[in-house]
Coordinates of C-alpha atoms and ligand atoms in Angstrom, one line a residue:
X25 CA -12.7 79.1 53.6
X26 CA -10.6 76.6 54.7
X27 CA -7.7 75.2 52.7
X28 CA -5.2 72.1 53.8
X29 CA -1.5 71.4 52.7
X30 CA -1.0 67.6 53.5
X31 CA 2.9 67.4 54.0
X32 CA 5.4 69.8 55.9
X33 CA 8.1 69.6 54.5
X34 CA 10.0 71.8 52.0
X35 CA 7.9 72.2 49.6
X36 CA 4.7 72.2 51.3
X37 CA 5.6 74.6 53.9
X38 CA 6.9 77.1 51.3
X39 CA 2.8 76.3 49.6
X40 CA 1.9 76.9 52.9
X41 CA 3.7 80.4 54.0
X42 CA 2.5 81.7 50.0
X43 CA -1.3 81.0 50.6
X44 CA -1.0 82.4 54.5
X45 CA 0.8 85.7 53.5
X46 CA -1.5 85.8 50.1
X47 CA -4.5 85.5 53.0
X48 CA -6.1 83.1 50.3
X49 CA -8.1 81.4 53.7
X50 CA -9.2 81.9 56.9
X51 CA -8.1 79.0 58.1
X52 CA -4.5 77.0 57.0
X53 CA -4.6 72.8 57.9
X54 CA -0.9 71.7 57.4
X55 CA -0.8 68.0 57.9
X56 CA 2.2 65.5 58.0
X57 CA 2.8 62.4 59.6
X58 CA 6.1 63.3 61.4
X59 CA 5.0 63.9 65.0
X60 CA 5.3 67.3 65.8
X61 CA 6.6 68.5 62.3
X62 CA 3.5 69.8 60.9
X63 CA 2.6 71.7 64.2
X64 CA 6.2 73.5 64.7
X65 CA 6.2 74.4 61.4
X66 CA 2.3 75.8 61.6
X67 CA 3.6 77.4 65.1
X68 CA 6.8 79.1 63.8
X69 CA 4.8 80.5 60.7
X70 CA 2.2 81.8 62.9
X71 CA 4.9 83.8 64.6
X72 CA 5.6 85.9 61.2
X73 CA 1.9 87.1 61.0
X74 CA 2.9 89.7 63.1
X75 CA 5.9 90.5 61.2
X76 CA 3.8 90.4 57.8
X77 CA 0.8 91.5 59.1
X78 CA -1.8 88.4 57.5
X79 CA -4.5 86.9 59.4
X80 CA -5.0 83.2 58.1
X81 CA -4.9 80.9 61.0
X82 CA -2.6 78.1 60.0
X83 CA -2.9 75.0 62.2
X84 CA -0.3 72.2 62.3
X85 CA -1.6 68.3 63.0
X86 CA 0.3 65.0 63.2
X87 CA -2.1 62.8 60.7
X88 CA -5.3 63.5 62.1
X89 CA -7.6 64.7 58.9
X90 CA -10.8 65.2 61.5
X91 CA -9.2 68.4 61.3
X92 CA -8.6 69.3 57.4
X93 CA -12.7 68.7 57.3
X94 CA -14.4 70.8 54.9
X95 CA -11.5 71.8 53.1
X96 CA -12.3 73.7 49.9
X97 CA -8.5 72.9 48.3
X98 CA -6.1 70.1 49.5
X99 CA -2.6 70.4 48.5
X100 CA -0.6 67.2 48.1
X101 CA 3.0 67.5 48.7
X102 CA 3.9 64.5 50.7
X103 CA 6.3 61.6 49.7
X104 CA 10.1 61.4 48.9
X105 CA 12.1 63.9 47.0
X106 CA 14.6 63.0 44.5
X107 CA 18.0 63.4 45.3
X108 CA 21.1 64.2 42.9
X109 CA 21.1 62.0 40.1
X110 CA 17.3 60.3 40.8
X111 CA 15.0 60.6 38.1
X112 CA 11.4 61.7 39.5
X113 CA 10.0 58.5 37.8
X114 CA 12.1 56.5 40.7
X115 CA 10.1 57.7 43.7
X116 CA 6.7 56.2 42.1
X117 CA 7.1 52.9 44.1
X118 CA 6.7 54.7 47.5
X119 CA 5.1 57.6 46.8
X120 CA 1.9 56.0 44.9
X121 CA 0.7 54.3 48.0
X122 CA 1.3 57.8 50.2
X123 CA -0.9 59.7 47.7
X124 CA -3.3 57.2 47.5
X125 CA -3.5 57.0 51.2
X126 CA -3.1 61.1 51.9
X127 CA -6.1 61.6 49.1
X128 CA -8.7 59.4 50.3
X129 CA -8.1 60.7 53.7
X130 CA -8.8 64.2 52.5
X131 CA -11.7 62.7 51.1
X132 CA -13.4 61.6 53.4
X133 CA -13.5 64.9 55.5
X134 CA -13.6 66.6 53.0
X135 CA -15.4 65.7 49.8
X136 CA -15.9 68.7 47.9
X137 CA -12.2 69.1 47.6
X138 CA -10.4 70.4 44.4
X139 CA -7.2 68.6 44.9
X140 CA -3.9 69.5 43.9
X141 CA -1.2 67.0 43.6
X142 CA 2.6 67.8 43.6
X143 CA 3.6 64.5 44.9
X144 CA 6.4 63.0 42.0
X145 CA 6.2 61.6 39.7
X146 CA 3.4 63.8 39.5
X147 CA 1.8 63.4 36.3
X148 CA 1.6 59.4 37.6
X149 CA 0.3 60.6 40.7
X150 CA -2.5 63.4 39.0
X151 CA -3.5 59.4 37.2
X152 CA -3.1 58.0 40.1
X153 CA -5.7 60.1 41.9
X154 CA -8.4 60.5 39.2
X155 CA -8.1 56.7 38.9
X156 CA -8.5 55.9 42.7
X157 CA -11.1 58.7 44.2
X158 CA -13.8 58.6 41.7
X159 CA -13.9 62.7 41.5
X160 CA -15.1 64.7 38.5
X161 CA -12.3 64.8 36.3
X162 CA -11.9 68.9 36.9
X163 CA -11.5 68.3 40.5
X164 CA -8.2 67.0 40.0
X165 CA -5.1 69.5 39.0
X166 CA -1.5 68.3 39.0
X167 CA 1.1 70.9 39.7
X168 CA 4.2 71.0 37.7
X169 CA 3.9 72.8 34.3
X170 CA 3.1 76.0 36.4
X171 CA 6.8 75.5 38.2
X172 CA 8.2 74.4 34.3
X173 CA 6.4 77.6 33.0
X174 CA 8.0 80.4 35.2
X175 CA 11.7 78.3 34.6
X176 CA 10.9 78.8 31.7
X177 CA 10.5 82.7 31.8
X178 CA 13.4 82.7 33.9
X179 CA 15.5 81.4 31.5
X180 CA 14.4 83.7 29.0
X181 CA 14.4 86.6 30.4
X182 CA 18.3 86.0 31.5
X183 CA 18.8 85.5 27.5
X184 CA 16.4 88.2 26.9
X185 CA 17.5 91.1 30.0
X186 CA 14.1 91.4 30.2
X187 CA 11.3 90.9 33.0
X188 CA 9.9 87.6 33.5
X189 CA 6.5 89.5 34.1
X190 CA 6.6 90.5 30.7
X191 CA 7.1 87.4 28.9
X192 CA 4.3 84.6 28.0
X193 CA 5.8 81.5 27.8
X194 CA 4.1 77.2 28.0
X195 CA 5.2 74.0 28.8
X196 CA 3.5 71.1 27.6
X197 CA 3.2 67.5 28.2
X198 CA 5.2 65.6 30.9
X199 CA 6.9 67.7 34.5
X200 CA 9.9 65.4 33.5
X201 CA 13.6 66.1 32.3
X202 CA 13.1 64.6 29.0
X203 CA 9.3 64.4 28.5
X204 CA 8.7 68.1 28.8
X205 CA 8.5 70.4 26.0
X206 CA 8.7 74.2 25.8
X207 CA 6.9 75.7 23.2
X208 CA 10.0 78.1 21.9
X209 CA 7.0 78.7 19.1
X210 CA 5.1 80.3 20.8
X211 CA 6.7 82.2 23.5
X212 CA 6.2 86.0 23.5
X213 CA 7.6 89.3 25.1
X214 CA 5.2 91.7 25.3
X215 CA 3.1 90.1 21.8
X216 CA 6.1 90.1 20.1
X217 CA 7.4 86.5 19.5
X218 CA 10.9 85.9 20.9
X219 CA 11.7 83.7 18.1
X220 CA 12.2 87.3 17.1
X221 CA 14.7 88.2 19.5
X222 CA 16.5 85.1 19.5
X223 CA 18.1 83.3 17.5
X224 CA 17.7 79.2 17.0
X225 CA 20.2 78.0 19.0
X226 CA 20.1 80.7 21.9
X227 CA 16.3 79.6 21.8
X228 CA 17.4 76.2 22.1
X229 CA 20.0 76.8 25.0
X230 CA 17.1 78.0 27.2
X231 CA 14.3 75.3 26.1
X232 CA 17.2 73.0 27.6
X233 CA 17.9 75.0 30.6
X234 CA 14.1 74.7 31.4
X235 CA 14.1 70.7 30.8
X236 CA 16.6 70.2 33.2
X237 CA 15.7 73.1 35.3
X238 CA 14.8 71.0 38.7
X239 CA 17.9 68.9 38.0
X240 CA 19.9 71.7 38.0
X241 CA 18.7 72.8 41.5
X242 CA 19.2 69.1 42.4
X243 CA 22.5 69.3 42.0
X244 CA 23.1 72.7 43.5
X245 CA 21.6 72.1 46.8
X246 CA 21.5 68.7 47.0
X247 CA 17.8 68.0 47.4
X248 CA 14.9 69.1 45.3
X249 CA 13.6 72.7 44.9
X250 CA 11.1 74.3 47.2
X251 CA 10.4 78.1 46.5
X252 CA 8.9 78.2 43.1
X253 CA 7.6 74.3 43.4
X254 CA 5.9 75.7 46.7
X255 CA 4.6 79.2 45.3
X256 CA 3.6 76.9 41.8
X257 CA 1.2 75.4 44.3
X258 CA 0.1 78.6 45.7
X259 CA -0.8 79.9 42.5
X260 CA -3.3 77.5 41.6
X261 CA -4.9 77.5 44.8
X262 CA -5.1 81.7 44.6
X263 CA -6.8 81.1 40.5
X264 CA -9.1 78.4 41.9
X265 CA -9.9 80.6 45.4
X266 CA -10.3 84.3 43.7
X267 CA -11.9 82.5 40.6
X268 CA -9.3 84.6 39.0
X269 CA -9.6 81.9 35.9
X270 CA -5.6 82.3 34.9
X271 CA -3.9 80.3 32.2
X272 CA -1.0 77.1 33.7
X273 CA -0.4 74.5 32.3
X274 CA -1.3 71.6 34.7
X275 CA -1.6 67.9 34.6
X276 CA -5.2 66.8 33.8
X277 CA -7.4 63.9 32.3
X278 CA -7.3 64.4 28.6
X279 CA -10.1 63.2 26.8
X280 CA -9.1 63.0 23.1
X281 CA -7.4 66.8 23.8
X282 CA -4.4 67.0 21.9
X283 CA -4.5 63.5 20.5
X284 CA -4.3 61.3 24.0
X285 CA -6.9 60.0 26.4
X286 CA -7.0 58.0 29.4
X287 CA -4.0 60.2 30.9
X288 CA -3.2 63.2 32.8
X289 CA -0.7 65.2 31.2
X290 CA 0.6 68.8 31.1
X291 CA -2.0 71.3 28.6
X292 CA -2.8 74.9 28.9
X293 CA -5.9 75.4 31.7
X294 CA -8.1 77.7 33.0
X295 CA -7.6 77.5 36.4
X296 CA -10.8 78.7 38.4
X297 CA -13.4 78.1 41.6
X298 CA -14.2 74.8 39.5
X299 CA -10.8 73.2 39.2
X300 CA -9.5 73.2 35.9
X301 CA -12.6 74.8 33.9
X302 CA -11.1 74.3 30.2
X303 CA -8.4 73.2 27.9
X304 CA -6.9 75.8 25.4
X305 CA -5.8 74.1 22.2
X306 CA -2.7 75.9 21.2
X307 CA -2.8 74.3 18.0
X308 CA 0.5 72.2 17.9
X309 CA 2.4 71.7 14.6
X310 CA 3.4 68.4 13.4
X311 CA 6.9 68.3 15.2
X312 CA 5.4 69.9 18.4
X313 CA 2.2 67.0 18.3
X314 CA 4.9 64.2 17.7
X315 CA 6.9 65.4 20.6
X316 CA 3.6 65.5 23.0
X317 CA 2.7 62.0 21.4
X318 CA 6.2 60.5 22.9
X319 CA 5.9 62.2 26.1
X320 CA 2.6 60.7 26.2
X321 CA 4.0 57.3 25.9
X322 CA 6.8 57.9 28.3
X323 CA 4.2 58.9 31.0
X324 CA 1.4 55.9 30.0
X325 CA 4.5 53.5 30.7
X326 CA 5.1 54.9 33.9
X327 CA 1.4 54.7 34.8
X328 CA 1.7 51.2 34.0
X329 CA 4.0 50.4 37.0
X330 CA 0.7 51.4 39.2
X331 CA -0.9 48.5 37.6
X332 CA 1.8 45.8 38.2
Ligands
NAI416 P1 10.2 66.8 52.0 O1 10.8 65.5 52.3 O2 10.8 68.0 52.4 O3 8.7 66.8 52.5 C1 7.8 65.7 52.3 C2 7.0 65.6 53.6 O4 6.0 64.6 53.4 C3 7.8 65.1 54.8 O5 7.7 66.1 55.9 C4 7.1 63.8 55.2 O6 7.1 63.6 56.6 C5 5.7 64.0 54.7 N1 5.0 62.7 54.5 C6 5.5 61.5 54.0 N2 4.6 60.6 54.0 C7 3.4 61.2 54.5 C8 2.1 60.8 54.7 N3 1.7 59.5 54.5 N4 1.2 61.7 55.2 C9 1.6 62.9 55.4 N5 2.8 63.4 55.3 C10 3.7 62.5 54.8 O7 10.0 66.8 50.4 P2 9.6 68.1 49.5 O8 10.9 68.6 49.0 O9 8.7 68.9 50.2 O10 8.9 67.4 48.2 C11 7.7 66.8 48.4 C12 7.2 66.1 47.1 O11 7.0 67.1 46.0 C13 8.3 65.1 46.5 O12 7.6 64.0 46.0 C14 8.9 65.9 45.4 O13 9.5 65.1 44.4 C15 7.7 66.7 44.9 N6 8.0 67.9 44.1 C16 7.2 68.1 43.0 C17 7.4 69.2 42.3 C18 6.4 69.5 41.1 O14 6.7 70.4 40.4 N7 5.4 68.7 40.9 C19 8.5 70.2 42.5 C20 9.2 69.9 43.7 C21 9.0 68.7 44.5

Protein backbone atom coordinates (compact mmCIF):
# COMPACT_ATOMS: atom_id res chain seq x y z
CA UNK A 1 0.00 0.00 0.00
CA UNK A 2 1.15 3.14 -0.88
CA UNK A 3 -0.02 6.36 0.77
CA UNK A 4 1.15 10.23 -0.29
CA UNK A 5 1.25 13.49 1.91
CA UNK A 6 1.29 16.37 -0.74
CA UNK A 7 3.04 19.24 1.37
CA UNK A 8 6.17 19.19 3.83
CA UNK A 9 5.76 21.38 5.83
CA UNK A 10 4.59 21.43 9.47
CA UNK A 11 1.71 19.92 9.40
CA UNK A 12 2.23 17.47 6.86
CA UNK A 13 5.46 16.20 7.97
CA UNK A 14 4.09 15.73 11.50
CA UNK A 15 0.96 13.46 9.13
CA UNK A 16 3.79 12.05 7.64
CA UNK A 17 6.18 10.84 10.81
CA UNK A 18 2.37 9.42 12.49
CA UNK A 19 1.53 7.12 9.48
CA UNK A 20 5.45 5.99 9.12
CA UNK A 21 5.91 5.19 12.85
CA UNK A 22 2.06 3.71 12.82
CA UNK A 23 3.63 1.49 9.68
CA UNK A 24 0.07 2.31 8.07
CA UNK A 25 2.16 1.69 4.41
CA UNK A 26 4.83 0.25 2.85
CA UNK A 27 5.60 2.97 1.01
CA UNK A 28 5.41 7.04 2.25
CA UNK A 29 5.26 9.80 -1.04
CA UNK A 30 5.85 13.19 0.67
CA UNK A 31 5.57 15.77 -2.01
CA UNK A 32 6.07 19.60 -1.97
CA UNK A 33 7.03 22.03 -4.36
CA UNK A 34 10.00 23.58 -2.39
CA UNK A 35 13.06 22.10 -4.08
CA UNK A 36 14.71 19.85 -1.81
CA UNK A 37 12.16 20.31 1.10
CA UNK A 38 10.15 17.34 0.67
CA UNK A 39 13.21 15.02 0.18
CA UNK A 40 15.28 16.32 3.38
CA UNK A 41 12.52 16.08 5.29
CA UNK A 42 11.69 12.29 3.77
CA UNK A 43 15.69 11.69 4.33
CA UNK A 44 15.89 12.97 7.96
CA UNK A 45 12.65 10.86 8.94
CA UNK A 46 14.11 7.88 7.33
CA UNK A 47 16.99 8.27 9.70
CA UNK A 48 14.64 7.65 12.91
CA UNK A 49 13.39 4.22 11.56
CA UNK A 50 16.28 2.87 13.12
CA UNK A 51 15.70 4.71 16.26
CA UNK A 52 11.85 3.66 16.27
CA UNK A 53 12.28 0.58 14.72
CA UNK A 54 9.27 0.99 11.61
CA UNK A 55 9.75 -0.05 8.20
CA UNK A 56 7.55 2.25 5.78
CA UNK A 57 9.79 3.64 3.17
CA UNK A 58 9.05 7.30 3.07
CA UNK A 59 10.25 8.98 -0.15
CA UNK A 60 10.67 12.81 -0.52
CA UNK A 61 10.05 14.52 -4.29
CA UNK A 62 10.13 18.07 -5.50
CA UNK A 63 6.53 18.17 -7.47
CA UNK A 64 6.85 15.26 -9.48
CA UNK A 65 3.40 13.16 -8.83
CA UNK A 66 4.86 10.18 -11.47
CA UNK A 67 5.88 9.17 -8.20
CA UNK A 68 2.67 9.37 -5.71
CA UNK A 69 1.14 6.84 -8.60
CA UNK A 70 -1.20 4.46 -7.24
CA UNK A 71 -1.69 6.01 -4.05
CA UNK A 72 -4.45 4.35 -2.00
CA UNK A 73 -4.85 7.83 0.38
CA UNK A 74 -3.48 11.36 -0.57
CA UNK A 75 -3.18 13.81 2.22
CA UNK A 76 -3.52 17.42 1.37
CA UNK A 77 -1.76 19.75 3.54
CA UNK A 78 -0.20 22.26 1.24
CA UNK A 79 -0.93 26.12 1.13
CA UNK A 80 -0.45 29.03 3.53
CA UNK A 81 -1.00 28.94 7.30
CA UNK A 82 -2.64 31.64 9.16
CA UNK A 83 -0.64 33.61 11.18
CA UNK A 84 -1.62 35.62 14.59
CA UNK A 85 -4.73 37.37 14.12
CA UNK A 86 -5.70 35.77 10.45
CA UNK A 87 -8.85 34.20 10.26
CA UNK A 88 -8.55 30.64 8.23
CA UNK A 89 -11.31 32.05 5.83
CA UNK A 90 -8.35 34.66 4.63
CA UNK A 91 -6.07 32.14 3.04
CA UNK A 92 -8.97 30.91 0.54
CA UNK A 93 -7.75 33.25 -2.19
CA UNK A 94 -4.42 31.39 -2.57
CA UNK A 95 -4.93 28.31 -1.26
CA UNK A 96 -8.12 27.33 -3.59
CA UNK A 97 -5.98 27.30 -6.65
CA UNK A 98 -3.10 25.09 -4.79
CA UNK A 99 -5.69 22.53 -3.83
CA UNK A 100 -7.21 22.50 -6.98
CA UNK A 101 -3.88 22.11 -8.67
CA UNK A 102 -2.21 19.51 -5.85
CA UNK A 103 -5.68 17.28 -6.25
CA UNK A 104 -6.00 16.84 -9.88
CA UNK A 105 -2.34 16.01 -9.85
CA UNK A 106 -2.92 13.18 -7.43
CA UNK A 107 -5.56 12.28 -9.72
CA UNK A 108 -4.21 11.64 -12.38
CA UNK A 109 -1.61 9.06 -11.03
CA UNK A 110 -3.59 8.04 -8.90
CA UNK A 111 -7.28 7.77 -9.42
CA UNK A 112 -8.55 5.51 -6.87
CA UNK A 113 -7.47 7.93 -4.25
CA UNK A 114 -9.60 8.60 -1.00
CA UNK A 115 -8.36 12.06 -0.45
CA UNK A 116 -7.98 13.89 2.58
CA UNK A 117 -7.92 17.55 2.61
CA UNK A 118 -6.50 19.72 5.48
CA UNK A 119 -5.67 22.67 3.32
CA UNK A 120 -7.69 25.96 5.08
CA UNK A 121 -10.21 27.03 4.95
CA UNK A 122 -10.80 23.48 4.80
CA UNK A 123 -14.39 23.00 4.80
CA UNK A 124 -14.11 25.49 1.41
CA UNK A 125 -11.53 23.41 0.21
CA UNK A 126 -13.37 19.64 1.15
CA UNK A 127 -16.20 21.83 -1.60
CA UNK A 128 -13.70 22.79 -3.36
CA UNK A 129 -12.49 19.28 -4.26
CA UNK A 130 -15.79 17.39 -4.63
CA UNK A 131 -16.79 20.31 -6.87
CA UNK A 132 -13.65 20.10 -9.14
CA UNK A 133 -12.56 16.27 -9.39
CA UNK A 134 -15.78 14.56 -10.12
CA UNK A 135 -15.10 11.75 -7.27
CA UNK A 136 -17.78 9.74 -5.51
CA UNK A 137 -18.82 11.89 -2.88
CA UNK A 138 -17.24 9.24 -0.03
CA UNK A 139 -13.93 9.66 -1.56
CA UNK A 140 -13.57 12.90 -0.30
CA UNK A 141 -12.88 13.58 3.74
CA UNK A 142 -11.95 16.96 5.10
CA UNK A 143 -9.89 16.94 8.28
CA UNK A 144 -10.61 19.33 10.95
CA UNK A 145 -13.51 18.16 13.33
CA UNK A 146 -11.09 15.17 14.27
CA UNK A 147 -8.32 17.96 15.45
CA UNK A 148 -11.64 20.18 17.10
CA UNK A 149 -12.73 16.80 18.70
CA UNK A 150 -9.58 15.78 20.67
CA UNK A 151 -9.32 19.92 21.77
CA UNK A 152 -12.18 19.24 22.77
CA UNK A 153 -11.39 16.32 25.18
CA UNK A 154 -8.47 18.18 26.07
CA UNK A 155 -10.19 20.81 27.45
CA UNK A 156 -12.41 18.71 29.36
CA UNK A 157 -10.52 16.49 30.79
CA UNK A 158 -8.27 19.65 32.28
CA UNK A 159 -11.88 20.73 33.84
CA UNK A 160 -12.63 17.20 34.49
CA UNK A 161 -8.79 15.67 35.90
CA UNK A 162 -9.69 12.96 33.97
CA UNK A 163 -8.18 11.11 30.84
CA UNK A 164 -8.95 12.29 27.52
CA UNK A 165 -9.14 8.51 26.58
CA UNK A 166 -11.97 8.24 28.55
CA UNK A 167 -14.12 10.91 27.51
CA UNK A 168 -16.55 10.93 24.21
CA UNK A 169 -16.85 14.18 22.97
CA UNK A 170 -18.18 15.89 18.96
CA UNK A 171 -17.84 18.78 17.11
CA UNK A 172 -20.08 19.76 14.56
CA UNK A 173 -20.43 21.94 11.56
CA UNK A 174 -17.73 24.40 10.52
CA UNK A 175 -13.38 23.83 11.53
CA UNK A 176 -13.73 27.64 12.22
CA UNK A 177 -13.52 29.98 15.45
CA UNK A 178 -17.02 30.96 15.40
CA UNK A 179 -18.81 28.38 13.14
CA UNK A 180 -17.92 25.39 15.14
CA UNK A 181 -19.99 23.94 17.69
CA UNK A 182 -19.35 21.49 20.56
CA UNK A 183 -21.97 19.46 21.50
CA UNK A 184 -21.62 20.14 25.53
CA UNK A 185 -25.03 17.84 25.24
CA UNK A 186 -23.84 15.19 24.47
CA UNK A 187 -20.34 14.72 25.75
CA UNK A 188 -19.68 11.78 28.06
CA UNK A 189 -17.04 10.33 30.52
CA UNK A 190 -17.16 6.96 30.65
CA UNK A 191 -21.41 6.91 29.68
CA UNK A 192 -21.96 9.23 32.11
CA UNK A 193 -22.84 12.71 30.66
CA UNK A 194 -20.52 15.48 31.81
CA UNK A 195 -23.26 17.82 31.88
CA UNK A 196 -23.27 15.83 35.11
CA UNK A 197 -20.01 16.74 36.30
CA UNK A 198 -20.06 20.15 35.29
CA UNK A 199 -21.81 22.76 35.79
CA UNK A 200 -23.29 25.35 32.95
CA UNK A 201 -20.80 27.73 32.83
CA UNK A 202 -17.64 25.57 33.54
CA UNK A 203 -19.27 23.57 30.49
CA UNK A 204 -19.33 26.71 28.66
CA UNK A 205 -15.69 27.85 29.50
CA UNK A 206 -14.40 24.79 27.76
CA UNK A 207 -16.89 24.74 24.59
CA UNK A 208 -15.01 28.25 24.23
CA UNK A 209 -11.63 26.98 24.85
CA UNK A 210 -12.26 24.43 22.01
CA UNK A 211 -13.68 27.25 19.51
CA UNK A 212 -10.79 29.20 19.75
CA UNK A 213 -8.47 26.38 20.36
CA UNK A 214 -6.09 26.78 17.08
CA UNK A 215 -6.21 30.52 17.83
CA UNK A 216 -4.89 29.95 20.92
CA UNK A 217 -1.93 28.06 19.56
CA UNK A 218 -1.67 30.86 17.00
CA UNK A 219 -0.88 33.12 19.26
CA UNK A 220 1.43 31.09 21.45
CA UNK A 221 3.77 30.06 18.78
CA UNK A 222 3.22 32.38 16.30
CA UNK A 223 2.15 30.15 13.39
CA UNK A 224 -0.47 27.49 13.26
CA UNK A 225 -0.55 24.08 15.09
CA UNK A 226 1.13 21.05 13.75
CA UNK A 227 1.11 17.97 16.23
CA UNK A 228 -2.52 17.13 16.66
CA UNK A 229 -3.55 18.89 13.13
CA UNK A 230 -0.78 16.35 11.69
CA UNK A 231 -1.76 13.15 13.87
CA UNK A 232 -5.85 14.38 13.03
CA UNK A 233 -4.66 13.44 9.57
CA UNK A 234 -3.04 10.32 10.60
CA UNK A 235 -5.96 9.11 12.20
CA UNK A 236 -8.17 9.07 9.37
CA UNK A 237 -5.78 7.58 7.12
CA UNK A 238 -5.15 4.57 9.93
CA UNK A 239 -9.57 4.12 10.10
CA UNK A 240 -9.68 4.19 6.30
CA UNK A 241 -6.24 1.77 5.98
CA UNK A 242 -7.16 -0.86 8.94
CA UNK A 243 -10.92 -0.47 7.91
CA UNK A 244 -10.98 0.09 11.61
CA UNK A 245 -14.61 2.04 10.70
CA UNK A 246 -14.09 4.72 13.83
CA UNK A 247 -16.34 7.61 14.55
CA UNK A 248 -14.77 11.73 13.53
CA UNK A 249 -16.35 14.06 12.65
CA UNK A 250 -15.14 15.23 9.19
CA UNK A 251 -16.12 17.56 6.47
CA UNK A 252 -18.31 15.84 3.83
CA UNK A 253 -21.08 16.47 1.05
CA UNK A 254 -24.27 16.50 2.95
CA UNK A 255 -27.18 15.57 1.07
CA UNK A 256 -30.23 16.76 3.05
CA UNK A 257 -28.17 15.28 6.36
CA UNK A 258 -28.86 17.49 9.04
CA UNK A 259 -30.93 19.96 7.16
CA UNK A 260 -28.14 21.27 4.37
CA UNK A 261 -27.14 20.04 0.99
CA UNK A 262 -24.86 21.09 -1.59
CA UNK A 263 -22.02 21.62 1.14
CA UNK A 264 -19.34 19.88 2.98
CA UNK A 265 -19.51 20.48 6.50
CA UNK A 266 -18.39 18.90 9.88
CA UNK A 267 -20.96 15.51 10.90
CA UNK A 268 -20.17 12.46 12.83
CA UNK A 269 -18.55 9.62 10.19
CA UNK A 270 -17.67 6.37 9.90
CA UNK A 271 -14.45 6.49 8.70
CA UNK A 272 -13.36 3.14 6.77
CA UNK A 273 -11.47 1.38 3.54
CA UNK A 274 -14.39 3.32 1.56
CA UNK A 275 -13.89 6.86 2.71
CA UNK A 276 -16.39 8.18 4.81
CA UNK A 277 -18.97 5.02 4.85
CA UNK A 278 -21.99 6.76 6.84
CA UNK A 279 -23.41 9.79 8.59
CA UNK A 280 -24.57 9.26 12.25
CA UNK A 281 -27.55 11.58 13.02
CA UNK A 282 -27.03 12.66 16.55
CA UNK A 283 -30.28 13.96 16.60
CA UNK A 284 -29.77 17.78 17.30
CA UNK A 285 -32.24 19.82 19.37
CA UNK A 286 -33.68 22.95 18.13
CA UNK A 287 -30.90 25.34 19.51
CA UNK A 288 -28.11 22.88 18.45
CA UNK A 289 -29.94 22.51 14.51
CA UNK A 290 -30.22 26.45 14.47
CA UNK A 291 -26.60 26.76 15.36
CA UNK A 292 -25.51 24.12 12.49
CA UNK A 293 -28.05 26.05 10.15
CA UNK A 294 -25.81 29.42 10.71
CA UNK A 295 -22.58 27.73 10.47
CA UNK A 296 -23.96 26.43 7.31
CA UNK A 297 -24.49 29.84 5.97
CA UNK A 298 -21.20 31.20 7.18
CA UNK A 299 -19.43 28.29 5.20
CA UNK A 300 -21.89 28.50 1.81
CA UNK A 301 -20.73 32.28 1.76
CA UNK A 302 -17.31 31.42 1.84
CA UNK A 303 -17.81 28.86 -0.84
CA UNK A 304 -19.14 31.58 -2.82
CA UNK A 305 -15.79 33.43 -3.06
CA UNK A 306 -14.73 30.17 -5.32
CA UNK A 307 -17.34 31.19 -7.61
CA UNK A 308 -16.45 34.94 -8.08
P1 LIG B 1 3.53 25.08 6.13
O1 LIG B 1 3.77 26.40 5.52
O2 LIG B 1 4.44 24.61 7.20
O3 LIG B 1 3.53 23.95 5.00
C1 LIG B 1 2.84 24.09 3.80
C2 LIG B 1 3.69 23.45 2.72
O4 LIG B 1 2.93 23.43 1.50
C3 LIG B 1 4.99 24.21 2.43
O5 LIG B 1 6.10 23.37 2.63
C4 LIG B 1 4.85 24.64 0.98
O6 LIG B 1 6.07 24.64 0.26
C5 LIG B 1 3.89 23.57 0.46
N1 LIG B 1 3.21 23.96 -0.77
C6 LIG B 1 2.70 25.18 -1.12
N2 LIG B 1 2.19 25.11 -2.35
C7 LIG B 1 2.34 23.85 -2.80
C8 LIG B 1 2.00 23.17 -4.00
N3 LIG B 1 1.37 23.79 -4.99
N4 LIG B 1 2.34 21.87 -4.12
C9 LIG B 1 2.97 21.21 -3.12
N5 LIG B 1 3.32 21.81 -1.95
C10 LIG B 1 3.01 23.11 -1.79
O7 LIG B 1 2.00 25.06 6.64
P2 LIG B 1 1.33 24.05 7.69
O8 LIG B 1 1.43 24.62 9.04
O9 LIG B 1 1.84 22.70 7.40
O10 LIG B 1 -0.20 24.16 7.25
C11 LIG B 1 -0.62 23.63 6.02
C12 LIG B 1 -2.10 23.94 5.77
O11 LIG B 1 -2.90 23.21 6.73
C13 LIG B 1 -2.49 25.41 5.97
O12 LIG B 1 -3.45 25.78 5.01
C14 LIG B 1 -3.10 25.43 7.36
O13 LIG B 1 -3.98 26.49 7.55
C15 LIG B 1 -3.81 24.09 7.35
N6 LIG B 1 -4.16 23.56 8.65
C16 LIG B 1 -5.37 22.92 8.74
C17 LIG B 1 -5.77 22.34 9.90
C18 LIG B 1 -7.07 21.61 9.95
O14 LIG B 1 -7.48 21.18 11.02
N7 LIG B 1 -7.76 21.43 8.84
C19 LIG B 1 -4.94 22.44 11.12
C20 LIG B 1 -3.67 23.09 10.91
C21 LIG B 1 -3.31 23.64 9.71
Amino acid sequence: MKITVVGAGAVGATCADNIARKELAQELVLLDIKEGFAEGKAIDMMQTAALLGFDTKITGVTADYSKTAGSAVAVITSGLPRKPGMTREELIGINAGIVKGVAENILKYSPDAIIIVISNPMDTMTYLALKSLGLPKNKIIGMGGALDNSRFKYYLSEALNCSANDLQAFVIGGHGDTTMIPLTRFATYQSLPVSNLLDEAALAKVAAATMVGGATLTGLIGTSAWYAPGAAGAALVESIVRDEKKLFTCSVALDGEYGQKDICLGVPVVIGRNGWESIIDYKLNETEQAAFNKSADAVRNMNSVLTE
